[in-house]
XYZ file of C-alpha atoms in Angstrom:
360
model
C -2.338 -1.711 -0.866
C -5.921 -0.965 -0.066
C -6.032 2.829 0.788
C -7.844 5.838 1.980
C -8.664 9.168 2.217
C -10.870 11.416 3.934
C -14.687 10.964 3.455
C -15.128 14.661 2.169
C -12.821 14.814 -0.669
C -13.149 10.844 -1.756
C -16.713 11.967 -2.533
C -16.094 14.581 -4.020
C -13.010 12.744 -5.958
C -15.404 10.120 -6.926
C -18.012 12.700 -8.123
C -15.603 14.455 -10.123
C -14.072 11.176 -11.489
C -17.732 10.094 -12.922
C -18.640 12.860 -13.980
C -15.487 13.880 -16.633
C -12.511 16.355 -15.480
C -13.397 19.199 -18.372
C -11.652 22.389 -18.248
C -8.699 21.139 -20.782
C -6.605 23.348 -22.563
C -5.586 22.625 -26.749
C -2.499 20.845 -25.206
C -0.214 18.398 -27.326
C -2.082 15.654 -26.509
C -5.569 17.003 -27.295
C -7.918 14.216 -28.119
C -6.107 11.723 -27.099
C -7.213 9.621 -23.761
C -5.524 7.748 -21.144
C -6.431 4.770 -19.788
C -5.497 4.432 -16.011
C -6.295 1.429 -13.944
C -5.854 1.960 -9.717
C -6.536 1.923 -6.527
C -9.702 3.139 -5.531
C -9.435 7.043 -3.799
C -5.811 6.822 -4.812
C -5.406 10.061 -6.241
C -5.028 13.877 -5.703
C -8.333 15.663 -4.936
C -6.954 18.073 -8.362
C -4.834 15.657 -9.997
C -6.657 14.391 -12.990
C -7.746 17.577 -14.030
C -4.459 19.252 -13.592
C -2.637 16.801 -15.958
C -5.806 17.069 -18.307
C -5.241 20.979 -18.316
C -1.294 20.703 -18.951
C -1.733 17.840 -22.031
C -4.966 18.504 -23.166
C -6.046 14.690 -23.096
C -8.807 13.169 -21.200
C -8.421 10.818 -18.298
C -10.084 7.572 -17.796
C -10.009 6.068 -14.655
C -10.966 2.746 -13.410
C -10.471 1.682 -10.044
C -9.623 -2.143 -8.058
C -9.908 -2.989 -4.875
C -6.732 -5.319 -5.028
C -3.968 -6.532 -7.005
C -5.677 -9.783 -7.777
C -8.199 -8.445 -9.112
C -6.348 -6.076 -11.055
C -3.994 -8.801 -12.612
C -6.931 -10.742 -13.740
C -8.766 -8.220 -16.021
C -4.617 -7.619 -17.285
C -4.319 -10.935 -18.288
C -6.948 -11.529 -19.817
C -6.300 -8.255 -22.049
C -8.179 -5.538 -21.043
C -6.088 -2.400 -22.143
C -4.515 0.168 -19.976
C -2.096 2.468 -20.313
C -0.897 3.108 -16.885
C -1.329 0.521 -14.432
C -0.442 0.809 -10.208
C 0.155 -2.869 -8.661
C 2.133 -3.376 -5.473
C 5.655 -4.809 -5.662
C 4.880 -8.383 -5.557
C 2.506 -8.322 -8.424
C 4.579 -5.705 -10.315
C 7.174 -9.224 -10.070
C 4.387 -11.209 -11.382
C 3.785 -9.119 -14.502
C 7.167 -8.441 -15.579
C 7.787 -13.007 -14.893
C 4.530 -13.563 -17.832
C 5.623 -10.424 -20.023
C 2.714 -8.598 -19.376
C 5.001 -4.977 -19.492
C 6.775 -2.782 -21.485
C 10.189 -1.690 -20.712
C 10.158 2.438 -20.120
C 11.554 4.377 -22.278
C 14.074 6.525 -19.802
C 14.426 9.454 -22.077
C 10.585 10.461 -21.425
C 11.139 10.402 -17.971
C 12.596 13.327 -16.003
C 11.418 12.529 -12.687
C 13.826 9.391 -11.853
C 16.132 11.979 -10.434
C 12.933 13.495 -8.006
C 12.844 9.905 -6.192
C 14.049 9.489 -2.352
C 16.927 6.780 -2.247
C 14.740 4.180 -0.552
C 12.319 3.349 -3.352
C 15.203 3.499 -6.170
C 16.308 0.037 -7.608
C 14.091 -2.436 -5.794
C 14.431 -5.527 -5.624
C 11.570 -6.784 -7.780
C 12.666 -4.012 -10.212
C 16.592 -3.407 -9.338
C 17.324 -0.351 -12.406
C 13.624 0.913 -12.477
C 13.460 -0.940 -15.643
C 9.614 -1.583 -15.998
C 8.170 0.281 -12.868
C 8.368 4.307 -10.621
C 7.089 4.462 -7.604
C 3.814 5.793 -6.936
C 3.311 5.655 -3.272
C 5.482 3.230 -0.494
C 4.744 3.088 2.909
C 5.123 0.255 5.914
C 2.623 -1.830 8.178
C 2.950 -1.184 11.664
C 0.594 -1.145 14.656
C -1.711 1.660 15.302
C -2.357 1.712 18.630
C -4.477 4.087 21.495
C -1.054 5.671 23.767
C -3.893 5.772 26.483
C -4.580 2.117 26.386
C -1.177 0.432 25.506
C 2.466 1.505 26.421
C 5.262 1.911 24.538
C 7.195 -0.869 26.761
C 4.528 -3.406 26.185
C 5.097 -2.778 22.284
C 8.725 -2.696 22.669
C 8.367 -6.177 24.610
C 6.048 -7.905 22.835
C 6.564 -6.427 19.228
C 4.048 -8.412 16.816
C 2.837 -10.703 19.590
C 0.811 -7.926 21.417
C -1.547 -9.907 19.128
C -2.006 -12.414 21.601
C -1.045 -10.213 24.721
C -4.481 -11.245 26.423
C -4.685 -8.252 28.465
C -6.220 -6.755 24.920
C -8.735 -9.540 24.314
C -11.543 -8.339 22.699
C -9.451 -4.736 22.153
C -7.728 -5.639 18.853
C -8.375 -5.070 15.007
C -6.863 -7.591 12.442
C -6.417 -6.868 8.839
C -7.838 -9.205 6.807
C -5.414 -9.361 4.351
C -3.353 -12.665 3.733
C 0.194 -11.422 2.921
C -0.010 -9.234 5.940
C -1.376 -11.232 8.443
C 0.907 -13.839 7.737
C 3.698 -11.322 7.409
C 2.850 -10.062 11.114
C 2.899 -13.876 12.424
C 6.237 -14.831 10.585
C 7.895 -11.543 11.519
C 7.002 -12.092 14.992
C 8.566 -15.880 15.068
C 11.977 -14.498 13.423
C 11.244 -15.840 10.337
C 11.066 -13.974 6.499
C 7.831 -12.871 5.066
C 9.373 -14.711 1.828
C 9.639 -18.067 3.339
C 9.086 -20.755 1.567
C 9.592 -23.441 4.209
C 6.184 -25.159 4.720
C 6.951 -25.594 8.737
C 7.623 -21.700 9.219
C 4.572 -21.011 7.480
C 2.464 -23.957 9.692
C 3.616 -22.071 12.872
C 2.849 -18.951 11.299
C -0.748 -20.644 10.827
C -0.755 -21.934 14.525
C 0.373 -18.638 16.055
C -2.930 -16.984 14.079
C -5.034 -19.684 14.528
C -4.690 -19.503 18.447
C -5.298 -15.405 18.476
C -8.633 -15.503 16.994
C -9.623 -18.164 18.868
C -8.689 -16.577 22.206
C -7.875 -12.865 21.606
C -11.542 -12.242 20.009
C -10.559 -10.211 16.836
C -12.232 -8.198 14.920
C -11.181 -8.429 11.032
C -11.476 -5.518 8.818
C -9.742 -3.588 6.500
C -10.780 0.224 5.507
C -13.052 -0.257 9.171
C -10.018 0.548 10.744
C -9.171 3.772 9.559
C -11.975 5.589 11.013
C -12.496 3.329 14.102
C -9.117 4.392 15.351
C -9.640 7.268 14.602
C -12.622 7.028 17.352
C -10.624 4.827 19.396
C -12.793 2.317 19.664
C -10.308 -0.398 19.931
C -6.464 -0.569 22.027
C -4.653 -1.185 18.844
C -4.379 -2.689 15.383
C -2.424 -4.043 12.339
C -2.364 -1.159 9.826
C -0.616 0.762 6.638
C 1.303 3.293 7.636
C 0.004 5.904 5.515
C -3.744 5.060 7.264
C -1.915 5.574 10.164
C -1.124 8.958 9.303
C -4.435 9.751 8.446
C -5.325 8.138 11.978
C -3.076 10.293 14.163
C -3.973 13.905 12.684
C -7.471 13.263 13.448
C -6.649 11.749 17.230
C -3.289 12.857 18.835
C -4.044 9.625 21.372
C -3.306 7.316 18.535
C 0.778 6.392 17.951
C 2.490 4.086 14.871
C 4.758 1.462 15.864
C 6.556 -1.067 13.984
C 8.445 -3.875 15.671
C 12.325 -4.609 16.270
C 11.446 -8.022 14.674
C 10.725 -6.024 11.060
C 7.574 -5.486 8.909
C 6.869 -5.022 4.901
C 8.892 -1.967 3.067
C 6.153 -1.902 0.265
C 5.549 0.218 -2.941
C 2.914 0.447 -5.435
C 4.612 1.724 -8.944
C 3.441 2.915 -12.276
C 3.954 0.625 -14.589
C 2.670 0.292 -18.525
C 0.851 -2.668 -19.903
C 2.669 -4.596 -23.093
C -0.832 -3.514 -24.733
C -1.321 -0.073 -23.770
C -2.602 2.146 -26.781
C -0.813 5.267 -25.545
C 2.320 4.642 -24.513
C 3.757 8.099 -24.685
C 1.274 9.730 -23.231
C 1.575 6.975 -20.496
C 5.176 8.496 -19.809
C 3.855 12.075 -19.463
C 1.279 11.066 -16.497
C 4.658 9.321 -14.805
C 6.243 12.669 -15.415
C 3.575 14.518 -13.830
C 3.011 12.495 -10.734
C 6.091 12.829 -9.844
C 6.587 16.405 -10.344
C 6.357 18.292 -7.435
C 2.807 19.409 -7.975
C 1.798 16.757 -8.840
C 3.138 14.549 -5.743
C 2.625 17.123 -3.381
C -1.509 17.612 -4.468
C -1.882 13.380 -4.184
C 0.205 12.925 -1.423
C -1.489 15.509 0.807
C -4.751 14.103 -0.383
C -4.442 10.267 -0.114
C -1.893 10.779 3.165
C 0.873 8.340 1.730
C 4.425 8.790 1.129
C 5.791 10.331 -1.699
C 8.305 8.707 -3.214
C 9.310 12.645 -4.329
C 12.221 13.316 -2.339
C 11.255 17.167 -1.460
C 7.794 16.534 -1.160
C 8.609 13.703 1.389
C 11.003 15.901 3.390
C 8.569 18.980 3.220
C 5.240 17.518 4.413
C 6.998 15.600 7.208
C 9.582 18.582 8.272
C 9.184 21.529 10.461
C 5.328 23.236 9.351
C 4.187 20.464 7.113
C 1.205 18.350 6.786
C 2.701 15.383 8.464
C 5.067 17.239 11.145
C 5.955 14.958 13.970
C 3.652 11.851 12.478
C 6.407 9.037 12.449
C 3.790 6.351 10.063
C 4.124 8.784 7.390
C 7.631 8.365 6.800
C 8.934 4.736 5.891
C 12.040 3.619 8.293
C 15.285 2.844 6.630
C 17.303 1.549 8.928
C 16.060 -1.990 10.151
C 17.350 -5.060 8.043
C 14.832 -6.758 9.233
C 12.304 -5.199 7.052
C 11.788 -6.838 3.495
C 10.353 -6.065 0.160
C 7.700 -9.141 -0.641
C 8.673 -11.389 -3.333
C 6.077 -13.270 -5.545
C 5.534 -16.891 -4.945
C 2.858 -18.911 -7.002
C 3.330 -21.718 -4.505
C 3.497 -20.035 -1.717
C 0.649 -17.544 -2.279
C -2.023 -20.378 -2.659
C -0.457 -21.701 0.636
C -1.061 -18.882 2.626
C -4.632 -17.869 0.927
C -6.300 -21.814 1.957
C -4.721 -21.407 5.645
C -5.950 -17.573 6.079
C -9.852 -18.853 4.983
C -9.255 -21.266 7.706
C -8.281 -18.771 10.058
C -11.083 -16.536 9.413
C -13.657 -19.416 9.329
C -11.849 -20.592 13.055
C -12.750 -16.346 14.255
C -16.158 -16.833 12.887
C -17.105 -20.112 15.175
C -15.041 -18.726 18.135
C -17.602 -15.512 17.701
């Protein structure tokens, strides 16, 4: 997932990430470095240097702007020691042997983890991957504007409610946008059935050309923020960042379901520092150590107490229903990876944007 944070700290974050973490203590991993490849302003504003003070090692960390472009750099070699895909791609990796089992007795935070990101399906015992962050995508959308009934009614298809032509933010994101149509016709995300996915294509094809879209991803965050537009397709936890700033600005996710996603730590076949590796899984998901990133980035732990403190009575995230993940609609779904079915989707999404480009 493509996150954010607030403009403050990510420079600051960035700053600090460029410029070396110092301040390390002779810990039992002095001299040693760690190699971390993730999301971009995906981490605690104090988190690197925290875990640099506790081991004494220094952290590298290189940042992607999406799972693609992570996997290529992976496959062709390039060593890390601690990688953070999303779920789908985490399924890719482990399919072309690309990771290393964990080694359980290093870890003592499997026990810290809230029940709904234990034994995924694209990793049912935890075998190769712990969750980072999870989260959903919903519909962010201005309570001034657009009514609860009308999202209740029209779920997913509010898309092409024409009453908000010209009002609406897509996400340019494949998987998602397709997700969104095929939820909305009843169907799985994880179809493979070529004439689902065609009417998936037909349903998106016919909103840009009459809804007038915009399509953006991190754009969002701040515009609705503003809100400049009725409503959008959005991650959850950007949604949470969205309604502390405006408290016009509501989360909804459809009857018809959405994506239950995760990203997840996971360690390269190659990595040089396996062990080490472990100790940065151990740490993130200590409480400090969730509680400083989760506050920060404005995603969901996937630390049980830090979950239930920041969203319960005084916390960060009090009353904000995006920030915690629903667990109770079996309509939701976990993506699966698809070679076939990816390269699909990705040719009939260009020719959806290229359709919103001549209707513009």
């Amino acid at each position: 997932m493509k996150k954010f944070f607030g403009v403050v700290i990510a420079a600051a974050a960035a700053a600090f990430i460029v410029s070396g973490c110092g301040g390390k203590s002779e810990g039992k991993y002095a001299g040693q470095t760690l190699h971390v490849y993730n999301w971009g302003e995906y981490v605690g504003e104090n988190t690197l240097s925290d875990f640099e003070k506790l081991t004494g090692a220094s952290v590298v960390m290189d940042e992607f702007d999406s799972n693609e472009q992570m996997y290529i750099k992976v496959a062709n070699g390039d060593a890390y020691d601690i990688l953070v895909p999303s779920d789908y791609m985490i399924e890719r990796l482990m399919q072309e042997d690309l990771l290393q089992p964990l080694d359980k007795s290093r870890l003592n935070c499997l026990d810290l983890l809230a029940d709904g990101v234990k034994n995924l399906p694209y990793d049912p015992d935890n075998t190769y991957s712990v969750p980072y962050f999870w989260g959903t995508v919903g519909i962010v959308y201005d309570k001034n504007k657009v009514s609860i009934e009308e999202l209740e009614k029209d779920g997913f298809g509010i898309f092409a409610n024409e009453k908000f032509k010209g009002d609406i933010y897509l996400y340019d994101s494949e998987r998602d946008m397709f997700m969104m149509a095929l939820k909305h016709l009843g169907y799985s995300m994880n179809t493979s059935d070529e004439k689902e996915i065609n009417e998936a294509y037909e349903f998106l094809l016919q909103c840009v050309k009459t809804m007038e879209p915009e399509i953006v991803t991190d754009e969002i965050i701040d515009n609705m923020a503003q809100g400049r537009k009725a409503l959008g397709l959005i991650y959850s936890g950007d949604a949470a960042y969205v309604m502390t700033e405006n408290e016009d600005m509501g989360f909804f996710m459809p009857e018809s379901g959405t994506n239950l996603w995760s990203d997840a730590m996971v360690i390269p076949k190659n990595a040089k520092n396996p062990e080490l590796a472990h100790e940065f899984i151990n740490f993130i998901l200590s409480y400090d150590g969730a509680m400083d990133t989760s506050v920060t980035v404005g995603y969901t732990s996937p630390n049980k107490q830090v979950m239930e403190e920041l969203s319960g009575e005084g916390g960060e995230f009090e009353g904000i229903n995006a920030y915690i993940p629903r667990d109770d609609n079996p309509n939701d779904e976990v993506f699966e990876y698809n070679e076939d079915t990816r390269k699909i989707i990705s040719e009939l999404w260009s020719k959806v944007k290229i359709a919103a480009s001549n209707a513009g």
